[in-house]
Short mmCIF file of C-alpha atoms in Angstrom, two decimals:
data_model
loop_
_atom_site.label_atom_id
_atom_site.label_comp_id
_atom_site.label_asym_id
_atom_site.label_seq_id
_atom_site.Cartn_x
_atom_site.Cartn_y
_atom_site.Cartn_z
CA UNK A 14 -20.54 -4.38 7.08
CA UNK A 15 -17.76 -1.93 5.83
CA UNK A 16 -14.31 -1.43 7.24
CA UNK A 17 -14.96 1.43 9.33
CA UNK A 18 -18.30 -0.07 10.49
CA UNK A 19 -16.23 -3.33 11.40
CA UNK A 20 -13.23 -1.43 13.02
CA UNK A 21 -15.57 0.74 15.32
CA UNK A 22 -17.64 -2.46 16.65
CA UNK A 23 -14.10 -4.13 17.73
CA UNK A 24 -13.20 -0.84 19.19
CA UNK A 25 -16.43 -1.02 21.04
CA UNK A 26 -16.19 -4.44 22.12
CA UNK A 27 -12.70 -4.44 22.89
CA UNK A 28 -11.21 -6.12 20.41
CA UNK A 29 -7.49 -5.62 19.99
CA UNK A 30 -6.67 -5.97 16.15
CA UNK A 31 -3.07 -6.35 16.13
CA UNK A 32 -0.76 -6.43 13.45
CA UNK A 33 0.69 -10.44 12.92
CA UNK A 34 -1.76 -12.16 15.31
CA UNK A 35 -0.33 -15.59 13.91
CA UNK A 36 3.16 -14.18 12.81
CA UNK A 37 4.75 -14.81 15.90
CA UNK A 38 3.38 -18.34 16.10
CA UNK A 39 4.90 -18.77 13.00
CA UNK A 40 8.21 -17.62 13.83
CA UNK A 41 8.29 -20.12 17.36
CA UNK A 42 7.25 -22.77 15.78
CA UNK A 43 9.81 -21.96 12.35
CA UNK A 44 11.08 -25.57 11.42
CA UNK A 45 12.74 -25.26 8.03
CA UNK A 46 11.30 -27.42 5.79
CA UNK A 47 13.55 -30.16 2.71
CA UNK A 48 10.66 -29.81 0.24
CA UNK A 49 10.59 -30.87 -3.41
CA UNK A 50 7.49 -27.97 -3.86
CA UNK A 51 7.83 -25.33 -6.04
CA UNK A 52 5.82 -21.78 -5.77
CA UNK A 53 5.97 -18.67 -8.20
CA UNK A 54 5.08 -15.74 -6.98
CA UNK A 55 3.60 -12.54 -9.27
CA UNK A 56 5.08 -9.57 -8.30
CA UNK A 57 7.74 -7.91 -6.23
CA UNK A 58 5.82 -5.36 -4.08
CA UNK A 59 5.45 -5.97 0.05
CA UNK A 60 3.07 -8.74 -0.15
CA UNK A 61 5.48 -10.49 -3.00
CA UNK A 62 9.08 -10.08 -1.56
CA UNK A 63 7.52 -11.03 2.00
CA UNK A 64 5.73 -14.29 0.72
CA UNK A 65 9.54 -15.27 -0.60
CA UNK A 66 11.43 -13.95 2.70
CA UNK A 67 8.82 -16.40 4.50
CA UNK A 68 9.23 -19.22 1.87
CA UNK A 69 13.43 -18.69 1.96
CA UNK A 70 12.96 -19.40 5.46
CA UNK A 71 11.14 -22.28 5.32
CA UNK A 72 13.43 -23.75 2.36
CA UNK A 73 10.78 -23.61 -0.10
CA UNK A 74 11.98 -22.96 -3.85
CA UNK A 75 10.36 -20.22 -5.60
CA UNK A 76 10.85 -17.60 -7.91
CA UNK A 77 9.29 -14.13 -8.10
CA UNK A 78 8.20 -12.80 -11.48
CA UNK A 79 7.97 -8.99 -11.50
CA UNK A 80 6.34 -7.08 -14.61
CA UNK A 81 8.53 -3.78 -14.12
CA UNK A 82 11.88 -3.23 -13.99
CA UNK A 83 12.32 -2.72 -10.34
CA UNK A 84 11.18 -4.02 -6.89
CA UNK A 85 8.61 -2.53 -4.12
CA UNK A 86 5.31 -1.59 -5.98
CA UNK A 87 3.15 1.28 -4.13
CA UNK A 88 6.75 1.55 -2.10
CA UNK A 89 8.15 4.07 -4.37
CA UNK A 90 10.56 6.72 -2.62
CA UNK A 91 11.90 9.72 -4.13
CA UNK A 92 15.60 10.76 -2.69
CA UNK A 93 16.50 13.99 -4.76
CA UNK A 94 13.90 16.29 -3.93
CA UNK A 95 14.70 17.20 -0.72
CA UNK A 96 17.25 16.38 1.99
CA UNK A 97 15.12 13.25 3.36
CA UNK A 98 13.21 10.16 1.61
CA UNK A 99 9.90 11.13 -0.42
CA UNK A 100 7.49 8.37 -0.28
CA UNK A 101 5.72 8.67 -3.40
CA UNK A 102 3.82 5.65 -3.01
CA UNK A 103 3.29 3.89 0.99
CA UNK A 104 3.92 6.22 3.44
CA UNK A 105 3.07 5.78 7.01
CA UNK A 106 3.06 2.86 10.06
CA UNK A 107 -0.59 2.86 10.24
CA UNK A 108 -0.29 -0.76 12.94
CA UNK A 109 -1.11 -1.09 16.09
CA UNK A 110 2.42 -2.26 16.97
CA UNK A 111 5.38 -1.47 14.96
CA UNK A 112 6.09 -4.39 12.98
CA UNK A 113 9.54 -4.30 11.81
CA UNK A 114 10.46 -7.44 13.92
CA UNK A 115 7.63 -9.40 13.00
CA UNK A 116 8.25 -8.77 9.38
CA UNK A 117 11.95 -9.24 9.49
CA UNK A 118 11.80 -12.12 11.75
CA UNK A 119 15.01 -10.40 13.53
CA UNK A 120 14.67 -8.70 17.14
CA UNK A 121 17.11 -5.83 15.98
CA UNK A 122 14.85 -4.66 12.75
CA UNK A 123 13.00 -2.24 15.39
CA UNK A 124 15.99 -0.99 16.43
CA UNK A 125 17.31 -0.43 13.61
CA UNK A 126 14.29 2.38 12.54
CA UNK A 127 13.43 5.40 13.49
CA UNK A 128 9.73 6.68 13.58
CA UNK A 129 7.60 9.52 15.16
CA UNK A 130 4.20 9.52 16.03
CA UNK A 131 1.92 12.55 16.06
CA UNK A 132 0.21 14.18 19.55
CA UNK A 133 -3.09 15.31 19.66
CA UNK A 134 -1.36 18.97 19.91
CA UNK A 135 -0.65 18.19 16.34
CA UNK A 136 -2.29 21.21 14.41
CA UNK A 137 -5.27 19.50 12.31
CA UNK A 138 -7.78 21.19 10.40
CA UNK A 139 -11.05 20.33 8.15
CA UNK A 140 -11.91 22.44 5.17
CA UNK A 141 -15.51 22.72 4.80
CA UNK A 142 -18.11 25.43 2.82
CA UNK A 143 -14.94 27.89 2.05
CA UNK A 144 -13.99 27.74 5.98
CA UNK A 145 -11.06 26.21 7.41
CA UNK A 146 -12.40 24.83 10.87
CA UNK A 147 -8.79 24.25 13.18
CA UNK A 148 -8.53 21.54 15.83
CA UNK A 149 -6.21 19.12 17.84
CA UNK A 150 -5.35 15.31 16.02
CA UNK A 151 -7.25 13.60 18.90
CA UNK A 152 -5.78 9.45 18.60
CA UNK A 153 -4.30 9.24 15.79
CA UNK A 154 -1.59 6.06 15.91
CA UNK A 155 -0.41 6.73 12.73
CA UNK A 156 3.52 7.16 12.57
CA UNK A 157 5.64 8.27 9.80
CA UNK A 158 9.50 7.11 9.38
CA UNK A 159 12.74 9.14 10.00
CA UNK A 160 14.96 10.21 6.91
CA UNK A 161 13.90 6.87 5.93
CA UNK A 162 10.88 4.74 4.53
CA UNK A 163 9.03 1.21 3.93
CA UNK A 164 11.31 0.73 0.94
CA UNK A 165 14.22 1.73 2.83
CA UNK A 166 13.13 -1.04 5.26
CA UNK A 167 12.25 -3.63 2.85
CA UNK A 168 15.75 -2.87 0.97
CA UNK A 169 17.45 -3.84 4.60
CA UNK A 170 15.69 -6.39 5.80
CA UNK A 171 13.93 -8.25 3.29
CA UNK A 172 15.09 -7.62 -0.23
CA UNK A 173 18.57 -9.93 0.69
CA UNK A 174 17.01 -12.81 0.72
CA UNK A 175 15.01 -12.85 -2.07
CA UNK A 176 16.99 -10.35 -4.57
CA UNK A 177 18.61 -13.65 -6.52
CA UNK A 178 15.00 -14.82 -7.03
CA UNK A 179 13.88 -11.97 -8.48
CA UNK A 180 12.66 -11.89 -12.08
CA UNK A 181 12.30 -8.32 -13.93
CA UNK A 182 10.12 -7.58 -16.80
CA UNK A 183 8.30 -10.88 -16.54
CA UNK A 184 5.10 -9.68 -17.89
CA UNK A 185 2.46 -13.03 -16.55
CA UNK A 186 -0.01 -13.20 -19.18
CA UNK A 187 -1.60 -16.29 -18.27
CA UNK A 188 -2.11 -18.83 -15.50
CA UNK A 189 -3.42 -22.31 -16.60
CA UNK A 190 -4.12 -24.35 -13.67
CA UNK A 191 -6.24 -27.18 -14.90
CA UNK A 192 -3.37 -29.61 -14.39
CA UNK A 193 -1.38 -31.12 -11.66
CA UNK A 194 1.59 -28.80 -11.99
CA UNK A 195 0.35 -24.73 -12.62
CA UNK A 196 1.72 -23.58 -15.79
CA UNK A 197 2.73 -19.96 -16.39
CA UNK A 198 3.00 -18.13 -19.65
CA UNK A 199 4.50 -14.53 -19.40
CA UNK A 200 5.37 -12.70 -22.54
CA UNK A 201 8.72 -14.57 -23.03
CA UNK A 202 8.84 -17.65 -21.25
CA UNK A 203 6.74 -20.60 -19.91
CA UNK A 204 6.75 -21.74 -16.07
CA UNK A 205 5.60 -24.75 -13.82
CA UNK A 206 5.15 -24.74 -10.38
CA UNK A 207 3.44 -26.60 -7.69
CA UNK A 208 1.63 -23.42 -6.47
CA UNK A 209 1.23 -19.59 -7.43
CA UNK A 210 0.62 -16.42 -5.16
CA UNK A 211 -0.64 -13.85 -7.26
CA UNK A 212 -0.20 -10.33 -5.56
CA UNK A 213 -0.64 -8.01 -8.48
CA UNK A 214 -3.10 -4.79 -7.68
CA UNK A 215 -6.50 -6.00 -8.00
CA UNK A 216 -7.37 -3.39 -10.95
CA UNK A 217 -4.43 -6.05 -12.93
CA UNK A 218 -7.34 -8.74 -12.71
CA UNK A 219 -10.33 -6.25 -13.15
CA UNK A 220 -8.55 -5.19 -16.02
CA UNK A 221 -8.21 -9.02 -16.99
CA UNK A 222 -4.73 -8.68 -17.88
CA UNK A 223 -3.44 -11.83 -16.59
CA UNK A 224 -6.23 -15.15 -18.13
CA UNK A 225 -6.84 -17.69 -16.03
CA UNK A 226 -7.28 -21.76 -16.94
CA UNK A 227 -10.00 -22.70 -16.28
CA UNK A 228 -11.74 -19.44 -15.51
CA UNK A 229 -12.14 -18.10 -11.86
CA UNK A 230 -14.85 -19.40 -10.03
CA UNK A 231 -17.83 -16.75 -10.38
CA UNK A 232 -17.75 -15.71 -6.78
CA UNK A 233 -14.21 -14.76 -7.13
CA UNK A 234 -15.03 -13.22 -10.63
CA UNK A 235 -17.71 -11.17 -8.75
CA UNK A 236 -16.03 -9.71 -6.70
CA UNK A 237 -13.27 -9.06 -8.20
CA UNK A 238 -15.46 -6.84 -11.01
CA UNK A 239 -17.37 -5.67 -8.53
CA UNK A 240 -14.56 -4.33 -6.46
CA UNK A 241 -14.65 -0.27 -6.10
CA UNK A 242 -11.04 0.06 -6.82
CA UNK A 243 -9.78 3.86 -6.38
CA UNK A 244 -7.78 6.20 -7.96
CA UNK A 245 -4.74 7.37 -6.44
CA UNK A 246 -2.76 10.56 -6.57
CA UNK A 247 0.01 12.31 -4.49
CA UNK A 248 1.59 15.38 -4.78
CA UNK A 249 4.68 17.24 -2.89
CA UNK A 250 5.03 20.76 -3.16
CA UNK A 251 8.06 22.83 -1.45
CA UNK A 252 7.61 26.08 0.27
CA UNK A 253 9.93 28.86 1.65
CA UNK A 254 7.63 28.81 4.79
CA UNK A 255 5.63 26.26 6.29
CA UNK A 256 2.35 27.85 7.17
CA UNK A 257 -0.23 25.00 7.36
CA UNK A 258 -0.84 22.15 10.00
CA UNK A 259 -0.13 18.77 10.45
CA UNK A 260 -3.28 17.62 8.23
CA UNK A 261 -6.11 19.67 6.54
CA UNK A 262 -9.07 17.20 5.72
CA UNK A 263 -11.23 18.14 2.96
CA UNK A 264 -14.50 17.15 3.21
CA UNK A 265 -16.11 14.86 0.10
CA UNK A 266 -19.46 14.61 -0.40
CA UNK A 267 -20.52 11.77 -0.42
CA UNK A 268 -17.22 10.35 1.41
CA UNK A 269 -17.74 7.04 -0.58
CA UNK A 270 -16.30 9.34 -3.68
CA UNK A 271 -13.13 8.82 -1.89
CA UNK A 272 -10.36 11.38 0.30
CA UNK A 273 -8.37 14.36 -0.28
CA UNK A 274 -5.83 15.57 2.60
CA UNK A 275 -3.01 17.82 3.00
CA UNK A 276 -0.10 16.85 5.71
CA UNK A 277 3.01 17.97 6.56
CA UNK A 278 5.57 15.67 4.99
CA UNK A 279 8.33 17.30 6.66
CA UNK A 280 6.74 16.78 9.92
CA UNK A 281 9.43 14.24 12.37
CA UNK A 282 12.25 14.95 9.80
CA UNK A 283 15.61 16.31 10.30
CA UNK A 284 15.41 18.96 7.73
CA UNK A 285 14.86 23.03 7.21
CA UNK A 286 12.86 21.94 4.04
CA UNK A 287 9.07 22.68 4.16
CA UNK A 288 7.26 20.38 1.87
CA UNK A 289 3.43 19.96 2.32
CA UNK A 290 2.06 16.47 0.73
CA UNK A 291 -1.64 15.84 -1.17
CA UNK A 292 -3.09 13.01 -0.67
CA UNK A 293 -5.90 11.61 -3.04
CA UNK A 294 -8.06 8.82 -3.66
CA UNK A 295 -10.77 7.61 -5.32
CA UNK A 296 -12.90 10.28 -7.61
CA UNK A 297 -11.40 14.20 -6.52
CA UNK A 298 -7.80 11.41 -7.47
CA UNK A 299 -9.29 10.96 -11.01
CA UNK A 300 -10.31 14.30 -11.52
CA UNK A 301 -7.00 16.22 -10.41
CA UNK A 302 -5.12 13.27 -12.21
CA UNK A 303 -6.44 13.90 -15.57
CA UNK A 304 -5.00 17.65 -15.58
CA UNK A 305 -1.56 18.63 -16.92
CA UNK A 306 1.21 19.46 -14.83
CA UNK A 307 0.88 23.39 -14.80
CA UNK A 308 -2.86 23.01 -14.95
CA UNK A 309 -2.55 20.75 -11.67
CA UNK A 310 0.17 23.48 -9.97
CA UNK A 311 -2.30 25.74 -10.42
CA UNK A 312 -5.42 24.19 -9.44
CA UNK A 313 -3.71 22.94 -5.90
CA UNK A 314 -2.27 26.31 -5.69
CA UNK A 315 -5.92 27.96 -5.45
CA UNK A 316 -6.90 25.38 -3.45
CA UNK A 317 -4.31 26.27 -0.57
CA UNK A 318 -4.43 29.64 -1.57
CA UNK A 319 -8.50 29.90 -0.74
CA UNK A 320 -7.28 27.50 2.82
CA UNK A 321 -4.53 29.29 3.86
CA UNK A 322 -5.38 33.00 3.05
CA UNK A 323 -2.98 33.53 -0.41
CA UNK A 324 0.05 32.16 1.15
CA UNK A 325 0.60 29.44 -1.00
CA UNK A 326 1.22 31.10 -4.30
CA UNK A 327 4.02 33.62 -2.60
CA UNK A 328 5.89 30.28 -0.37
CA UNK A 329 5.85 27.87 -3.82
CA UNK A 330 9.02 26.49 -4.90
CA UNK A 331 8.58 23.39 -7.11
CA UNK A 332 6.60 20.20 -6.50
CA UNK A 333 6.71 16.69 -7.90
CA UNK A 334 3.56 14.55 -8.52
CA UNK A 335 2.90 10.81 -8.45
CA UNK A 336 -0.09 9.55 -10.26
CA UNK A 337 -0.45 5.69 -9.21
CA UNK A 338 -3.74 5.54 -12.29
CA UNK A 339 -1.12 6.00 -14.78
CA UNK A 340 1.54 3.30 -13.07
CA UNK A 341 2.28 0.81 -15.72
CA UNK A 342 1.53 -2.65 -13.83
CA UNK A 343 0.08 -1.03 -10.80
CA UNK A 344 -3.14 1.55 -12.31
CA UNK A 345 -4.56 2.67 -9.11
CA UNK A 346 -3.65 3.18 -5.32
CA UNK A 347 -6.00 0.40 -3.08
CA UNK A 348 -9.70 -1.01 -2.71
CA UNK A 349 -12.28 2.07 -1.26
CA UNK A 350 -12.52 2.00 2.17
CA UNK A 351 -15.98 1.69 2.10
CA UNK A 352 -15.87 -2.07 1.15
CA UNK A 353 -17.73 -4.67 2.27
CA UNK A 354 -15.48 -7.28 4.95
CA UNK A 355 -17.07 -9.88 2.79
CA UNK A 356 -15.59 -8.86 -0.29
CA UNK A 357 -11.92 -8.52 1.14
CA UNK A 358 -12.22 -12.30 2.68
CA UNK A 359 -13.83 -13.43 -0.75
CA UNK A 360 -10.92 -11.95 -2.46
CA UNK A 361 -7.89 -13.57 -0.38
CA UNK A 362 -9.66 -17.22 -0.60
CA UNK A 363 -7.80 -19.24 -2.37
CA UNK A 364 -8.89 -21.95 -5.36
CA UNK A 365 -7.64 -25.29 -5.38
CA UNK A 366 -4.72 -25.00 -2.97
CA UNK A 367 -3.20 -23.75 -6.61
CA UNK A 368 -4.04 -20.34 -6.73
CA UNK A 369 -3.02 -17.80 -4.14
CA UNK A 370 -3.99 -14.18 -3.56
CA UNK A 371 -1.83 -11.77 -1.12
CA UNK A 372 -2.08 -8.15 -0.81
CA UNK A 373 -3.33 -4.97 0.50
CA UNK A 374 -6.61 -6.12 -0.51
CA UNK A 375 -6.29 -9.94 -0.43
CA UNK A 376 -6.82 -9.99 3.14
CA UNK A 377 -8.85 -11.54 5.79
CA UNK A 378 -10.97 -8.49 5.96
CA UNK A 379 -9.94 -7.06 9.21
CA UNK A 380 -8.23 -4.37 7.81
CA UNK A 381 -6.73 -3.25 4.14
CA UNK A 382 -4.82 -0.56 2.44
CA UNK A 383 -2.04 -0.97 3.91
CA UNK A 384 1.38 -2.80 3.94
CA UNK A 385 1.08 -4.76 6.76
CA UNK A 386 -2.27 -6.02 5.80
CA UNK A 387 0.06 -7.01 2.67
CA UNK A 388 2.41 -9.02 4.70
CA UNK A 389 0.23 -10.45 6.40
CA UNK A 390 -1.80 -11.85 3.83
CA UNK A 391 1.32 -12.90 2.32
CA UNK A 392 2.17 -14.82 6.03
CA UNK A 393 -1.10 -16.53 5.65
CA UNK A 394 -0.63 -17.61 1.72
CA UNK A 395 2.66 -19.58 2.88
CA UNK A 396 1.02 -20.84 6.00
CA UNK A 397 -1.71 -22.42 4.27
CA UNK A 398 1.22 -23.77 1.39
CA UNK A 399 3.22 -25.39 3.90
CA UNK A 400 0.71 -27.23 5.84
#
């Protein structure tokens, strides 16, 4: 069973998958711990900085060893290319509930940010066969963020207590954990600790960047190779006029190649600037990837062109383009959504009560892709640490 096989049967049957079903448990029940235990933590994207907000709280000491120079991962934003955040990386609230709260562990976070949801009046349209076929959203609970974004959020209500812990440019090439205490090599130092979450992209491991001691157990090993990890590229063009919908879907054949969509990133803002974002994953990400910037311009110009009857090439102004492949420390966007739940549960399990995994695809196979399947994989890492 995939994850939109497993999503429609609990749709079916009722099943409410809510963000955080133990999250809130967690908080009620917060008793901060005196402990003598020490965790690392690899990497300083959502699923890293939120496994040391929830290990702060619980007076755990850790330390969180990041390979680039800067904080967030996939939550890149862009601020100077229009009057309003970019997210280059994470963009939407894609929950059932909006989590800020949850995450924060504050009752004010919510307040605090602004979002806006689309209607099913929402212009939406699928490109298919040189025809652009138009249509209403339907459901779609997605929600993007006001003038603001996920790193924005992260920045207020996370980042604080964990920015002292943070270590840049800590480049983990090896994990031995064949003794009591884990020990930690990175490319300029050597670390002990009691436990280690590892929340580096999966395509790190596939990639075998970081060795482990002793090796991973050959389930985990299988899966992790295994893993259809895809490509990921976005792209952010400005026009003098908007003159396309809230989403054009382009259809892929077969749709296990991966996704290309355009979307209004201006749509909810407070601005007079028209940008229209691309999204894509998986192969079509690859392919556009590996052109040059004019060569790019001019292929997505076409493309629009041929969708919106030659009224992208008169409208262009400039556009910016954010190829996650070529991300030092990061190589890809997320796991296909066409994985198997199996895989995703096999991925998160931990080995030894040593070695953690958190992360948009370290989950319990519910859902993935997304940041708060991140946290929450991250909640359940320091759950299972602390008891």
């Amino acid at each position: 069973m995939n994850r939109k096989e497993f999503l429609k049967i609990s749709s079916i049957l009722g099943v409410h998958l809510s963000a955080f079903p133990a999250y809130s448990k967690y908080q009620s029940n917060f008793t901060k711990r005196n402990s003598s235990k020490k965790v690392l933590i690899i990497g300083a994207g959502a699923a890293g900085l939120s496994a040391g907000h929830l290990l702060q709280q619980q007076g755990i000491d850790f330390k969180i060893l990041e390979a680039s120079a800067g904080y967030g991962g996939r939550m890149k934003t862009l601020k100077d290319f229009v009057d309003y955040p970019i997210p280059l990386g994470a963009e939407w609230i894609t929950s059932s509930i909006l989590p800020f709260n949850l995450i924060a562990g504050s009752n004010s976070a919510s307040e605090k940010i602004q979002t806006v949801g689309y209607t099913q009046d929402d212009g939406y349209g699928v490109w298919y066969n040189g025809k652009l076929v138009r249509g209403d959203l339907g459901t779609l609970l997605y929600r993007k963020f006001i003038n603001s974004s996920w790193l924005d959020f992260f920045e207020e209500f996370i980042l604080p207590s964990v920015a002292d812990k943070i270590s840049y440019q800590s480049v983990v090439r090896s994990i031995d954990y064949s003794r009591e205490k884990v020990v930690i090599n990175t490319a300029d130092e050597e670390l002990t600790a009691d436990q280690v979450i590892v929340t580096v992209p999966l395509k790190i491991l596939q990639d075998k960047k970081i060795q482990f001691n002793p090796a991973l157990p050959s389930k985990k090993l299988e899966v992790i190779n295994n893993a259809v990890v895809w490509d990921g590229l976005k792209v952010f063009i400005e026009f003098k006029e908007k003159f396309y919908p809230a989403f054009v879907d382009l259809i892929i054949n077969p749709e296990t190649d991966g996704q290309v969509s355009y979307y209004d990133a201006s749509f909810g803002q407070n601005t007079k600037s028209n940008v229209l974002g691309m999204f894509a994953v998986g192969k079509p990400a690859k392919e556009r990837g590996e052109l040059n910037n004019d060569d790019l311009k001019s292929y997505i110009l076409t493309e629009l062109d041929e969708i919106f009857s030659n009224r992208a090439t008169p409208n262009y102004l400039r556009h910016v383009v954010q190829n996650w492949s070529e991300e030092p420390y990061i190589e890809s966007a997320y796991i296909s959504d066409h994985s198997e739940v199996k895989t995703v549960r096999q991925l998160q399990k931990p080995i030894n009560d040593k070695i953690y995994f958190a992360g948009d695809c370290y989950t319990s196979g519910k859902d993935w892709g997304n940041v708060h399947n991140a946290v929450e994989s991250a909640q359940d890492c320091v759950n299972d640490i602390i008891s």
